[in-house]
Short mmCIF file of C-alpha atoms and ligand atoms in Angstrom, two decimals:
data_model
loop_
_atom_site.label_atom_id
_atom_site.label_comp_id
_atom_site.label_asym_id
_atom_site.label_seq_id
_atom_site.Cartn_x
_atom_site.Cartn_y
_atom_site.Cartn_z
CA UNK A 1 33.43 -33.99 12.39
CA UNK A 2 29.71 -34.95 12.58
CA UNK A 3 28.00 -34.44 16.22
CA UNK A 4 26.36 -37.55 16.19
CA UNK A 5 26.79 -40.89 14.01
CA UNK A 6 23.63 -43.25 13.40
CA UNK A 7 24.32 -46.68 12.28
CA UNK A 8 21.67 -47.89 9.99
CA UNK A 9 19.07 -45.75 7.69
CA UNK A 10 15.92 -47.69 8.24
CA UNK A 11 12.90 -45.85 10.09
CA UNK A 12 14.44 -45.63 12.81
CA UNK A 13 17.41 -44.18 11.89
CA UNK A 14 16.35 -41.96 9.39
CA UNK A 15 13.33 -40.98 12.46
CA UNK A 16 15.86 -40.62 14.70
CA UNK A 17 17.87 -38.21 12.32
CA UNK A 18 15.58 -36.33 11.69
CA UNK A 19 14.18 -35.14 14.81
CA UNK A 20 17.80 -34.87 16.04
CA UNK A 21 17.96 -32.33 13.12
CA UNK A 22 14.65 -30.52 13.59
CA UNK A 23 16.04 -30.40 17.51
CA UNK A 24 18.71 -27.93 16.63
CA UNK A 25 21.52 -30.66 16.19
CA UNK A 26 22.18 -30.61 12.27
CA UNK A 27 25.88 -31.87 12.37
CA UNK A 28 24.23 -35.83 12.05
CA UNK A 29 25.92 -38.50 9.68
CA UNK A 30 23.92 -41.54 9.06
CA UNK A 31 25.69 -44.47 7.81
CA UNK A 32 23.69 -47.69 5.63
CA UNK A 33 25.20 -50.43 4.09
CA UNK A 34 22.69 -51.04 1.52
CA UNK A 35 20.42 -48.34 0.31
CA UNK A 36 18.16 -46.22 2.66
CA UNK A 37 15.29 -48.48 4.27
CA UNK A 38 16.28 -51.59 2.68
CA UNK A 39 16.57 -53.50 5.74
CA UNK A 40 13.32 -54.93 7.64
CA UNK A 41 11.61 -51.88 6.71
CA UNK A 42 11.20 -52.43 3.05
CA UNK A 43 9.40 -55.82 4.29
CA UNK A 44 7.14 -54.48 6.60
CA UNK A 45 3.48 -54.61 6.48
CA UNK A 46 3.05 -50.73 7.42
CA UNK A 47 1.09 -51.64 10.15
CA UNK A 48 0.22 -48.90 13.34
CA UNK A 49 -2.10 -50.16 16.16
CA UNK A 50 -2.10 -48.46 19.81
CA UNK A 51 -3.63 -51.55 20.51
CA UNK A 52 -0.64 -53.15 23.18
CA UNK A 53 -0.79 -54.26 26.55
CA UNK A 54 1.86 -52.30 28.33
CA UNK A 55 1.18 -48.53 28.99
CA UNK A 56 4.86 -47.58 27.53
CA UNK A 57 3.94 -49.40 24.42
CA UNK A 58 0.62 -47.85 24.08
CA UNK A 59 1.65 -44.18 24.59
CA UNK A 60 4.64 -44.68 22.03
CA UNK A 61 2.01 -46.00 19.69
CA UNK A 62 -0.41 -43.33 20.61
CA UNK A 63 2.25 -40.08 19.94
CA UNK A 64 3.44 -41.95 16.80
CA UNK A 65 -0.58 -42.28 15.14
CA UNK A 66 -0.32 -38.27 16.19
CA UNK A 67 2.41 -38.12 14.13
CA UNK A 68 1.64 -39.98 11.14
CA UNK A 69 -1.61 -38.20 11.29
CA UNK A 70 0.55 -34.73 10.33
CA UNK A 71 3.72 -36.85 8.83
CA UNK A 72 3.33 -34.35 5.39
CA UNK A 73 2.72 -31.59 7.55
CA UNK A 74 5.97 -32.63 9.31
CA UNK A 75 8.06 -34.25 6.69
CA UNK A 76 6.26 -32.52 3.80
CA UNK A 77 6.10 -36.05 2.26
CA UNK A 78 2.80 -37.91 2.18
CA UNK A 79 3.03 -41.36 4.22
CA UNK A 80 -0.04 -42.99 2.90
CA UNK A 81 -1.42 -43.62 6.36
CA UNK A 82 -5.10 -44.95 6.24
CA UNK A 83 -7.17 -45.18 9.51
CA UNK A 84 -9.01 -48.11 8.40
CA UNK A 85 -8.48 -49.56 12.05
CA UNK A 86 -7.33 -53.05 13.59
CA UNK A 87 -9.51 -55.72 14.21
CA UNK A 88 -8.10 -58.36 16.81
CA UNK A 89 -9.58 -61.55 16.83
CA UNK A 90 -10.18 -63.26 20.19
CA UNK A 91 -10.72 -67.20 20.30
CA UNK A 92 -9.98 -68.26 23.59
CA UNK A 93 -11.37 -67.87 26.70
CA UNK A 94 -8.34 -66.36 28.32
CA UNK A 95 -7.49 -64.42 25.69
CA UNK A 96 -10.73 -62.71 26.12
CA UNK A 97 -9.77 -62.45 30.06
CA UNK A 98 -6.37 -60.48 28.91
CA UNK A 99 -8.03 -58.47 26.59
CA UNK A 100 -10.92 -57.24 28.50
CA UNK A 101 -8.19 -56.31 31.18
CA UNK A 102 -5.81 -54.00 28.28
CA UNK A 103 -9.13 -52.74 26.52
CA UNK A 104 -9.89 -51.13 29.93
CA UNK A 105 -6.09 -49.82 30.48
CA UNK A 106 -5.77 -48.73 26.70
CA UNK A 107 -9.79 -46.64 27.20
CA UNK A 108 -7.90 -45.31 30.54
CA UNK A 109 -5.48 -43.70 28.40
CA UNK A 110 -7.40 -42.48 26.02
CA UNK A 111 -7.57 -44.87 22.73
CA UNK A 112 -10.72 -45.20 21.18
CA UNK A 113 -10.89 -49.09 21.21
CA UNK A 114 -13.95 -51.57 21.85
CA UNK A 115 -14.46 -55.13 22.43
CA UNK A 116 -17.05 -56.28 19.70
CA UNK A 117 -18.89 -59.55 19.10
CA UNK A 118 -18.30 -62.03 16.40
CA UNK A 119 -21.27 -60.64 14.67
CA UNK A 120 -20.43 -57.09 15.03
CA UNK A 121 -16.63 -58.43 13.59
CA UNK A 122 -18.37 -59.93 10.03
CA UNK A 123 -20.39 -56.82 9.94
CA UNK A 124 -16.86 -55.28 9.80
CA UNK A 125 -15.18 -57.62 7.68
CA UNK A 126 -17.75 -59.74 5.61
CA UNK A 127 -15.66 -63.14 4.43
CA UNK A 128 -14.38 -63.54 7.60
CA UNK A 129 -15.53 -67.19 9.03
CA UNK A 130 -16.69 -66.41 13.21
CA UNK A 131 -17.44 -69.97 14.20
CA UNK A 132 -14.87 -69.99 16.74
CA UNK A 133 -14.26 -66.38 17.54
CA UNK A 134 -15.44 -65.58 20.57
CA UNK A 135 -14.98 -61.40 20.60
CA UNK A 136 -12.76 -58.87 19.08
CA UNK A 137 -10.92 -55.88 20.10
CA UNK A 138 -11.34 -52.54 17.66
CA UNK A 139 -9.79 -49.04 17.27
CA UNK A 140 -10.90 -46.99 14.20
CA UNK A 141 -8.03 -44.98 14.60
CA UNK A 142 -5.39 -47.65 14.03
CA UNK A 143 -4.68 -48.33 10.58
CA UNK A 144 -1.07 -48.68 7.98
CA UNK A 145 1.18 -46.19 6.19
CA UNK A 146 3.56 -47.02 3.06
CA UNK A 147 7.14 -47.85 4.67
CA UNK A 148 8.51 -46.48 1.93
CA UNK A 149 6.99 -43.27 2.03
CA UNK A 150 7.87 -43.02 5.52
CA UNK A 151 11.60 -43.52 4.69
CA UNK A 152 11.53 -41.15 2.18
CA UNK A 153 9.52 -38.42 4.45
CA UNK A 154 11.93 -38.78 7.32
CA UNK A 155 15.25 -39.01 5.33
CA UNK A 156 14.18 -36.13 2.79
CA UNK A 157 13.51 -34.10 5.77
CA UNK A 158 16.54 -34.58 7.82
CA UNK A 159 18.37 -34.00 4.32
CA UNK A 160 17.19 -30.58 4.03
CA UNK A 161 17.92 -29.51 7.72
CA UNK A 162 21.52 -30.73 7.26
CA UNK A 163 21.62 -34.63 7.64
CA UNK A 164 24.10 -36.18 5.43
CA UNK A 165 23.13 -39.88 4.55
CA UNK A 166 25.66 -42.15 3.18
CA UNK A 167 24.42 -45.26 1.53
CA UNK A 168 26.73 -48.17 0.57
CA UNK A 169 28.38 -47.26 3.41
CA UNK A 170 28.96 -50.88 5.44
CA UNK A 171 30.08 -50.52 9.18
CA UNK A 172 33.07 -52.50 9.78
CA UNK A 173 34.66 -51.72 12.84
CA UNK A 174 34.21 -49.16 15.15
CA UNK A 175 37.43 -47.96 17.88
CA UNK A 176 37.46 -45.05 20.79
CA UNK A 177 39.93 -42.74 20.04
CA UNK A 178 39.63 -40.05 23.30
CA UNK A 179 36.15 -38.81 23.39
CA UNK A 180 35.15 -40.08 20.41
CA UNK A 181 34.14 -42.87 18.29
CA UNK A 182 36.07 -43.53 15.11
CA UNK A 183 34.11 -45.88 12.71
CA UNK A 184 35.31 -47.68 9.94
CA UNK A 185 33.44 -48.16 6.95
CA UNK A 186 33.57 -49.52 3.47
CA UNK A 187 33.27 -45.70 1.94
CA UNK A 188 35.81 -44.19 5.01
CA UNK A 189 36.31 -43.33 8.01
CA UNK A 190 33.79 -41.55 10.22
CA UNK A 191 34.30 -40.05 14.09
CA UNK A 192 32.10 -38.12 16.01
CA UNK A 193 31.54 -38.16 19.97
CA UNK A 194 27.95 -39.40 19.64
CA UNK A 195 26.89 -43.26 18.04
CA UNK A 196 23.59 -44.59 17.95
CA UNK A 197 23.13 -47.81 17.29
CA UNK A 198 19.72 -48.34 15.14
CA UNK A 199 20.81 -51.49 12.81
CA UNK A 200 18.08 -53.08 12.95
CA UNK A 201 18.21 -56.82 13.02
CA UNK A 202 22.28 -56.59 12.68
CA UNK A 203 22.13 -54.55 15.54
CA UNK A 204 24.47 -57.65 17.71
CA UNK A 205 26.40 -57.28 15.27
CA UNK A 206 27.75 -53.49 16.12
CA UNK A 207 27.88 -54.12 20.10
CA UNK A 208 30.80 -56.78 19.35
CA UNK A 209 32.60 -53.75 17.75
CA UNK A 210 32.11 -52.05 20.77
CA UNK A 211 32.06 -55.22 23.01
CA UNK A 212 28.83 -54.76 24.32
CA UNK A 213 26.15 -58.00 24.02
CA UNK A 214 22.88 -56.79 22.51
CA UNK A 215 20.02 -59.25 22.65
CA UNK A 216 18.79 -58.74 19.28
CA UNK A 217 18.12 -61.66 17.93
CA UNK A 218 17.05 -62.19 14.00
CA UNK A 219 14.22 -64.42 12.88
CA UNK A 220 13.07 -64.48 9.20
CA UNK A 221 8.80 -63.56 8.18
CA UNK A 222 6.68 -63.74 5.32
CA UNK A 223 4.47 -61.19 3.64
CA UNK A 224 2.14 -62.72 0.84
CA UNK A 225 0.58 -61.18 -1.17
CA UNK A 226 -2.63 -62.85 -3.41
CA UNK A 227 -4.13 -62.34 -6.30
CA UNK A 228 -6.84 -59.88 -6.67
CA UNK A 229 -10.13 -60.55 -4.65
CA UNK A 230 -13.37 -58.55 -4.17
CA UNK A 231 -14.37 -59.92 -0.78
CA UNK A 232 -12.31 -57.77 1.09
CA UNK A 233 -13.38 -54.19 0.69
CA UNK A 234 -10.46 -51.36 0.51
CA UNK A 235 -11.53 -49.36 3.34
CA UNK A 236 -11.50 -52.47 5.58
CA UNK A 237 -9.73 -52.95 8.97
CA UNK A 238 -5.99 -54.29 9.06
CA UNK A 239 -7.33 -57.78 10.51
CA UNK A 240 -4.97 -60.21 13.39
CA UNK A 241 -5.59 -63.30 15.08
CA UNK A 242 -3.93 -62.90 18.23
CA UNK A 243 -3.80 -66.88 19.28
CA UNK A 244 -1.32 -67.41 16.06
CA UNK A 245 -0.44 -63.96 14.62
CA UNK A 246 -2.11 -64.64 12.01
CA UNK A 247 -2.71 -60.77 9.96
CA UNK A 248 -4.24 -59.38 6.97
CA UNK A 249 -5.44 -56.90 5.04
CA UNK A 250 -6.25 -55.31 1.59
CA UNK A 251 -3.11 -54.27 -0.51
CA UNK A 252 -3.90 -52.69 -3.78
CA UNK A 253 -6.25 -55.39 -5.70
CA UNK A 254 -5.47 -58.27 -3.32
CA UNK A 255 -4.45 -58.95 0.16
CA UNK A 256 -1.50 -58.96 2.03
CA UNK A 257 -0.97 -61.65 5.18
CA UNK A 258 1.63 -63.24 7.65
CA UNK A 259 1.72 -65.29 10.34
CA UNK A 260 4.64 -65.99 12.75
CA UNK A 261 6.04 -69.72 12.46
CA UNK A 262 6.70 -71.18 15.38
CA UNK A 263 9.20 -73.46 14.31
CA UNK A 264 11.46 -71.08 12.42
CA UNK A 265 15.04 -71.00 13.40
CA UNK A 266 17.19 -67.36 14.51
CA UNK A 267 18.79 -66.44 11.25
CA UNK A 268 19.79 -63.81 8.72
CA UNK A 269 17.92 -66.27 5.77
CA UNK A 270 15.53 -64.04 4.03
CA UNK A 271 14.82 -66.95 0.84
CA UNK A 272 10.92 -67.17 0.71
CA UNK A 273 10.52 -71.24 2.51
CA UNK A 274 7.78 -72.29 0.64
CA UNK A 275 7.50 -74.93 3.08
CA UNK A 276 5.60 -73.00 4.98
CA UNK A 277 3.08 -72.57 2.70
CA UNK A 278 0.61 -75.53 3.95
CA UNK A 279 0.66 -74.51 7.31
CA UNK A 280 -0.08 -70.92 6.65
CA UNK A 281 -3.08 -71.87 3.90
CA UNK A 282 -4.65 -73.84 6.55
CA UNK A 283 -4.49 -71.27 9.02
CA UNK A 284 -5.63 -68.58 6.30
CA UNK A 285 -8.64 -70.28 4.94
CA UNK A 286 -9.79 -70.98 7.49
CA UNK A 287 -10.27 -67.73 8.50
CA UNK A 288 -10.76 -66.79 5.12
CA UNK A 289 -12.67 -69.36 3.43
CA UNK A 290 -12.97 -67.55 0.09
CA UNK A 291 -8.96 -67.78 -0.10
CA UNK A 292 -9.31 -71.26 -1.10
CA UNK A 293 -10.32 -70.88 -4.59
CA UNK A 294 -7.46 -68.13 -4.75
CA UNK A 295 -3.97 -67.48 -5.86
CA UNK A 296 -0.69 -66.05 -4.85
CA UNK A 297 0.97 -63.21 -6.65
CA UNK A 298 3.91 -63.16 -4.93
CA UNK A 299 5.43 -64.03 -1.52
CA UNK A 300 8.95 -62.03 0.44
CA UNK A 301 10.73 -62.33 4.20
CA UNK A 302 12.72 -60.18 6.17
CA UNK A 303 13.47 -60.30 9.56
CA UNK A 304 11.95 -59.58 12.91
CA UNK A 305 14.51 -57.87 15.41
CA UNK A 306 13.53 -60.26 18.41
CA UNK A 307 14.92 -59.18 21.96
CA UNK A 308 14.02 -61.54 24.81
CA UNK A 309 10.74 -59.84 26.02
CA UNK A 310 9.99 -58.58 22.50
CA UNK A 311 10.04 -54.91 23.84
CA UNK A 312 12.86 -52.60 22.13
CA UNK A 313 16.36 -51.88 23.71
CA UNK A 314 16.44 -48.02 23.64
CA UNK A 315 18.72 -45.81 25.69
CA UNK A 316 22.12 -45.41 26.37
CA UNK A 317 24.83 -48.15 27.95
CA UNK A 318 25.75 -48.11 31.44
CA UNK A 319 29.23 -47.01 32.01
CA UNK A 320 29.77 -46.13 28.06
CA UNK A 321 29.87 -42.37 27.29
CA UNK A 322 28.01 -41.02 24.11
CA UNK A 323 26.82 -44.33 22.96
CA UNK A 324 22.71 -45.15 22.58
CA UNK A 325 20.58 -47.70 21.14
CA UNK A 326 17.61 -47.99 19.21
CA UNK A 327 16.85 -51.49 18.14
CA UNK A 328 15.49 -54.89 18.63
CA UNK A 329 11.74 -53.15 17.80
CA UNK A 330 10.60 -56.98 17.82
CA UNK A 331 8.17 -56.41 14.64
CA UNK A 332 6.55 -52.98 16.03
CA UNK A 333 9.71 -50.59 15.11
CA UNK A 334 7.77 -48.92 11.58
CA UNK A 335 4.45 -48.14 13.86
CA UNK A 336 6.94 -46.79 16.78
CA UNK A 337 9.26 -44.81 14.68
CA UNK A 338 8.05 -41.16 15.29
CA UNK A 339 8.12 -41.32 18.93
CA UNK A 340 11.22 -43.31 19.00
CA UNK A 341 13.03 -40.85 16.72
CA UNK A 342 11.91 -37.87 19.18
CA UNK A 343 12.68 -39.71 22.30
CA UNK A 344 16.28 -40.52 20.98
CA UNK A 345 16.75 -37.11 20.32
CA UNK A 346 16.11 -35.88 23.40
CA UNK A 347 18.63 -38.32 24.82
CA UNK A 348 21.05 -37.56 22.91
CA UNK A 349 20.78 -33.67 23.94
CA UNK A 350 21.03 -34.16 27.07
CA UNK A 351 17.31 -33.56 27.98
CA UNK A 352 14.86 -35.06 30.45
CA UNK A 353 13.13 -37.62 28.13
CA UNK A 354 9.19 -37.05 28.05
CA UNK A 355 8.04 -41.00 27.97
CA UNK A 356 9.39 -43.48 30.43
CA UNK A 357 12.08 -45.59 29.24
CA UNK A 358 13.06 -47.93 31.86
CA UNK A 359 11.06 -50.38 30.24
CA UNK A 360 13.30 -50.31 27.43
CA UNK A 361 16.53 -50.37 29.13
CA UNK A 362 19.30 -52.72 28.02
CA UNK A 363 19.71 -53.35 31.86
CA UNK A 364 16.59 -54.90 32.48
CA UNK A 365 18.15 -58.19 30.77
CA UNK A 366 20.86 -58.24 33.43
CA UNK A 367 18.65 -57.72 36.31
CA UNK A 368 16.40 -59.86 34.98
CA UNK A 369 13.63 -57.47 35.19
CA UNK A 370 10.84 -57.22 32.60
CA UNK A 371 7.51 -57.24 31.55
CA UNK A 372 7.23 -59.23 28.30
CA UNK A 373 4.76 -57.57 25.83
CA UNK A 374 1.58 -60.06 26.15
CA UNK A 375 -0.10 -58.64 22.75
CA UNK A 376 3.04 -59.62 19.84
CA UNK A 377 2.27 -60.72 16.47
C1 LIG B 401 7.11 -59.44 7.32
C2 LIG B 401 7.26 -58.29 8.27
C3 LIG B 401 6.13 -57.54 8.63
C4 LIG B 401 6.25 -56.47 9.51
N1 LIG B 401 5.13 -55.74 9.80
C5 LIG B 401 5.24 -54.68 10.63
C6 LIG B 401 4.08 -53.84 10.89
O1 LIG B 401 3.00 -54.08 10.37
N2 LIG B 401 4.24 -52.78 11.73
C7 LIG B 401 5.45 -52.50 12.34
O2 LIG B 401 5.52 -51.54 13.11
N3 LIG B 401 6.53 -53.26 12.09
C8 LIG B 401 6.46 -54.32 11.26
N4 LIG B 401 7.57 -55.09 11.02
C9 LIG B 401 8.81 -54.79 11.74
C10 LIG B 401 9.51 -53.57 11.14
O3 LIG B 401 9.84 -53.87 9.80
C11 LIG B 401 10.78 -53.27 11.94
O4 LIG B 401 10.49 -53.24 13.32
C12 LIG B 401 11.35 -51.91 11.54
O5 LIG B 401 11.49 -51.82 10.14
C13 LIG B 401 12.68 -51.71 12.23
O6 LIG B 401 13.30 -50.57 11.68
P1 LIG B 401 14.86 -50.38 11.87
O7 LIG B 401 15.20 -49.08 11.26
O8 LIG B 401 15.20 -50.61 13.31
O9 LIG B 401 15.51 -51.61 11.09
P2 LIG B 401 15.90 -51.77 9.55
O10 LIG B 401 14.88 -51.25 8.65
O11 LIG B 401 16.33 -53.18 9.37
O12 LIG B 401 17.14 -50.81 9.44
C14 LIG B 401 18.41 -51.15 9.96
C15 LIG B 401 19.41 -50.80 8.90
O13 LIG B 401 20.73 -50.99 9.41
C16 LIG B 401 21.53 -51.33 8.31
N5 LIG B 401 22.77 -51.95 8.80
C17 LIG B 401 22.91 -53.16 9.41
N6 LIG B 401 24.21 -53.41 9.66
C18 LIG B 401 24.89 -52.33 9.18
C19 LIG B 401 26.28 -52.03 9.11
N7 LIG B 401 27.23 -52.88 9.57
N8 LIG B 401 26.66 -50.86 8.55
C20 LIG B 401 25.72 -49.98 8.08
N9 LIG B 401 24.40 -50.25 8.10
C21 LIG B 401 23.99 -51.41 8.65
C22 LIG B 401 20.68 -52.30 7.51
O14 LIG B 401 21.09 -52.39 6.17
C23 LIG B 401 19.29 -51.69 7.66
O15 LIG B 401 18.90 -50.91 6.55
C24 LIG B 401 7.50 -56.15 10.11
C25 LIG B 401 8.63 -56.87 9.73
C26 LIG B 401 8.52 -57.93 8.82
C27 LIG B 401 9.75 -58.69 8.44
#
């Protein structure tokens, strides 16, 4: 019988294995219904800015750029990760207000980030159309990593130090039995006296099996991806507009970009809405005026993991022995994965747990006590 059972092999289940694993706990079963990291992860633009305006946010994102710094080192796996930075566009005057204020508490802490002028934003990213930007926020030391790679660094790593990962393996109903949990799946049954909960976007799901409500709420994005272009150089910063969430950035010969849609319903629908497509051209080329004259290759959604303050739900459950989550990452969970994964682990062990996590506590929703995080894209 396994230690410890992880439902769902995305990052953050395949992070959390593995530093559960590297932590001296090796007896770890993690169970995916579809193949490793094809979930939201798969869909993800690889993105990894420290650039957030809550201090727990900031130092996840800070430990996790440490990490992906050394992630071959670590995982002996490359992860692709390219500090090309993050360039956050600011066109309103409280925006500007805001971000002044988190520049200052994200220096404070120690990230390398500046406020720049429009100018000093072309200089960064020629193409880019200023007329209405009135600043933007930098750090050279942001940047994106494959997703895939990352997968296949964590899960290869908590392989060799003992993991067992079973794909095809769908969760479909999960019962006490004494101290532990006994969970049914399509390939078998399962039991072990520790379950984490990292499904991802299905993460609601899993607390009806074990009849607790988990505010994860799903809601389907795009990723597009154009034809090539020659505006954009490859070493350029990962680009966002924070009034829309508008984001982009070089991808092979093209670019890759996404914007959140207001309008777009909760829902597991992951069928490209083409729509869309107007609004987001608009939006695009306007910032990108070249865009106009080019194609798209291809377009693909998957789904954000929304909780109500779009901060994640990780810890354990009040008054529910040897059960933890690690979910509802609200479209930051691939950039938070390393520090998530340790900070799990330590739970899990029974150890003091080195960041603070009462921000993330599934309690806060009852008492109606959070901070939602300002800077979401
Ligand atoms: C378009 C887009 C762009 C994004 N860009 C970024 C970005 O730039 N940076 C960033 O940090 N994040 C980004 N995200 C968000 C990021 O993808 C997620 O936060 C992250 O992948 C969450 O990882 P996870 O392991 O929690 O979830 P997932 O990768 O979804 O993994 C959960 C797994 O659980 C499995 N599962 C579900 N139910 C069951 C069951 N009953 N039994 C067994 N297994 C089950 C699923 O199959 C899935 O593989 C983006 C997301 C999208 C859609």
């Amino acid at each position: 019988m396994p230690e410890v059972i992880i439902i769902g092999g995305g990052v953050i289940g395949c992070s959390i294995g593995y530093h559960l694993a590297k932590s001296g706990c090796h007896d770890v079963a993690i169970l995916e219904k579809g193949l490793l990291g094809s979930g939201s992860t798969e869909r993800c633009a690889g993105g990894i800015r420290q650039q957030f305006f809550t201090q727990a946010n900031i130092k996840f994102s800070m430990e996790s750029v440490r990490f992906f710094e050394r992630f071959e080192e670590e995982t002996g796996h490359p992860a692709d990760f390219r500090q090309n930075g993050y360039l956050m566009l600011i066109t309103a005057e409280e925006d500007l207000a805001m971000f002044r204020q988190s520049i200052a508490l994200q220096r404070s802490l120690g990230v390398d980030v500046n406020l720049l002028s429009p100018q000093e934003a072309r200089g960064m990213v020629p193409g880019i159309n200023i007329e209405d930007v009135l600043g933007a926020s930098y750090c050279p030391t942001d940047g994106y990593a494959d997703p895939y790679s990352v997968v296949q660094g964590f899960s290869s790593a908590a392989r060799s130090l003992g993991v067992r990962i079973h794909q095809e393996a769908e969760v479909t109903g999960i019962e006490r039995t004494g101290r532990a949990w006994c969970v049914n799946t399509s390939r078998g049954k399962f039991e072990a006296p520790g379950l984490i909960v990292a499904a991802g976007a299905w993460s609601s799901q899993i607390g009806e099996m074990v009849d607790v409500d988990i505010p994860v709420r799903p809601v389907r994005r795009h990723l597009f991806v154009t034809a090539p272009v020659q505006e954009i150089a490859r070493n350029a910063p990962m680009v966002i507009e924070f009034c829309n969430g508008l984001w982009f950035r070089r991808e092979g010969l093209g670019l890759i970009f996404g914007m959140r849609n207001p309008e777009e319903p909760e829902g597991f629908n992951t069928a490209v809405d083409w729509s869309f497509i107007p609004t987001i051209s608009e939006v695009v080329c306007h910032r990108l005026p070249f865009l106009s004259g080019v194609g798209l290759a291809r377009a693909q959604a998957g789904l954000y993991e929304d909780t109500p303050d779009v901060n994640a739900i990780i810890g354990g459950v009040p008054g529910v022995d040897g059960l933890y989550l690690a979910c509802g990452f609200s479209g930051h969970g691939f950039m938070h994965a390393p520090a998530v994964g340790r900070v799990v682990a330590e739970l899990v062990l029974g150890k003091l747990p080195s960041s603070e996590l009462a921000p993330f506590a599934l309690e806060r929703f009852k008492l109606q006590a959070y901070q939602k995080e300002q800077c979401f894209v």
